[in-house]
């Protein structure tokens, strides 16, 4: 599904990613772990197409297509979704309007008709139930005044509604208490199936207790310095990142 | 046209039409301003009040006063008609009885040109000095006045149905439109007014209007002044507020070649709440200049001012917000904010707070910002598959929603959202 080959990226003149290689196949869950500042969010942003990040070398192939040439919105329509580390507040635009607009764009791309309000509402309510979200959130402005946990849940709600091929989760566990973590992880697990994939970026191992990865990559100073199975995450938790660096 | 000769051109017009055929009220108003008008000059940028705004384009055109009523017009596209409202129509500044539709069992509403003798006396009783602020434009409005509206809400009267005053301008070419309006809201009374300024077509004109508004004790007024034109507009509004009164004003400039609004609110009592909201959009090479002045002259009152502007193309926005707190206006609470978004590199804005505070026990805060649409927010929206254009529309709506949410008339809210949306040229015409 996704191939990242020898990827280098700069932000404001500083090289942050220095030769990343990852391949993700359908049905897989990958985790990228690494200390703060190692470039995890940079990688997620580069994949989503953020303009501040300049790819200087390498390639991103998604479903056989050269992704680097596509705009942010076209990447989303091709089926990539980034759950943000810091979701943005949009006052005056309701969750309803936001999701309905996004979903209709994505359905249009896939030659599907726009859902009517009733179908859309049914779908929305069903997904909100999975995330234990009050229906009042439908009419509230996107993320405005939401608590940290509510914002993260809202990201996963968008994930479930837009149903992409590849979900990028950037520190989705940060700021969540254990109950919220379970709900959010459950949302991601509901999303998962044999035709899609997850790339979870995280600082801590605890998310991976709930969203169990097939592969774990350790990112340090813009390079993947170790890859392995899920046991690598546990080892890291126990021994810390310094253990690998040495 | 030589811009230094334009005053003579206007003086000559005054001499030509004289004062025949008008009632004594209009004659008195004109006379009260004539000498001062004659001796004043149009401002230049050297004048502090006009520092950012060049009036030359206005002085290079000749505008002429209009006679006679025009009422063979289909109004459908010009006014808000999806909610119950009383409608008063002026065409090129002249009242049209046949186009207006209103019921007024319990208050007085009459146009100045036809004001009964009795109501002329009433007007003079409350608004004895016909114009409270003399500058060349308010003087010009007075010497050229040929109509306008008098509203008198007696004490203890709540008017539930909003009153829409449609100023449909530019039916005639190069019209000089000079209505003068006097509104009195009695003690414990309330009213909602929508002043709706619309261009009839693409004729250029100069609308120079004047609103003198009194809020008596414990009265409540919502006042929407909406400008959606393609012409020159100078507008002066004065509020005189008495004890316990509450004003919520919206100055909404959606379109206009040259707009200058002067709003003065004098809080002449305690426990007053004065809310001045502004939303201004400017495109092509248009100018929109908002000057406001809030005067706290008694203790324990509150003013709350939020102006937001979106400028695109080569347009120019100006905000000057003066807050004056007199020495005895202790415990004044005054908040001011002006925020601007520039959608193009060639657009610009000048913003200036002007605080003159002479009392020591007050809470006053102010802030101004000028920025562009937030890139990270745009990234967020686009990462959901939403196009650049729609993302921009959403963010503009997000910017303006602080004002729009305060409007308690749904149709006006919708209208504004649409106008904001239209600032972004989008070939799919997406509505959000
Ligand atoms: N927009 C940006 N501008 C400047 N520096 C940035 C920007 N984004 C990230 N960086 C820098 O890139 C490095 C990696 O950051 P980031 O990808 O956020 O790390 P992580 O998510 O692993 O904590 C850090 O040194 C950070 O300061
Ligand atoms: Mg990060």
CSV table of C-alpha atoms and ligand atoms in Angstrom, one decimal, chain A residues 11-12 16 35-42 53, ligand 1:
chain,number,residue,atom,x,y,z
A,11,UNK,CA,11.8,22.1,7.4
A,12,UNK,CA,13.0,25.7,7.4
A,16,UNK,CA,14.8,16.5,9.7
A,35,UNK,CA,12.0,10.3,21.5
A,36,UNK,CA,10.7,13.9,21.3
A,37,UNK,CA,12.1,15.8,18.4
A,38,UNK,CA,13.1,12.7,16.4
A,39,UNK,CA,11.0,13.6,13.5
A,40,UNK,CA,7.8,11.5,14.0
A,41,UNK,CA,5.3,14.3,13.4
A,42,UNK,CA,7.5,15.5,10.5
A,53,UNK,CA,8.2,20.3,4.7
C,1,LIG,N1,7.4,23.7,11.3
C,1,LIG,C1,8.6,23.6,11.9
C,1,LIG,N2,9.5,24.6,11.8
C,1,LIG,C2,10.8,24.4,12.4
C,1,LIG,N3,11.2,23.3,12.9
C,1,LIG,C3,10.4,22.2,13.0
C,1,LIG,C4,9.0,22.3,12.5
C,1,LIG,N4,8.4,21.1,12.6
C,1,LIG,C5,9.4,20.4,13.3
C,1,LIG,N5,10.5,21.0,13.4
C,1,LIG,C6,11.7,20.5,14.1
C,1,LIG,O1,11.9,19.2,13.5
C,1,LIG,C7,12.4,18.3,14.5
C,1,LIG,C8,11.4,17.1,14.6
C,1,LIG,O2,10.2,17.5,15.1
C,1,LIG,P1,8.9,16.6,15.1
C,1,LIG,O3,8.8,15.9,13.8
C,1,LIG,O4,7.8,17.4,15.6
C,1,LIG,O5,9.3,15.5,16.2
C,1,LIG,P2,8.5,14.5,17.1
C,1,LIG,O6,7.1,14.5,16.5
C,1,LIG,O7,9.2,13.2,16.9
C,1,LIG,O8,8.5,15.0,18.5
C,1,LIG,C9,12.4,19.1,15.8
C,1,LIG,O9,13.8,19.5,16.1
C,1,LIG,C10,11.6,20.3,15.5
C,1,LIG,O10,12.0,21.4,16.3
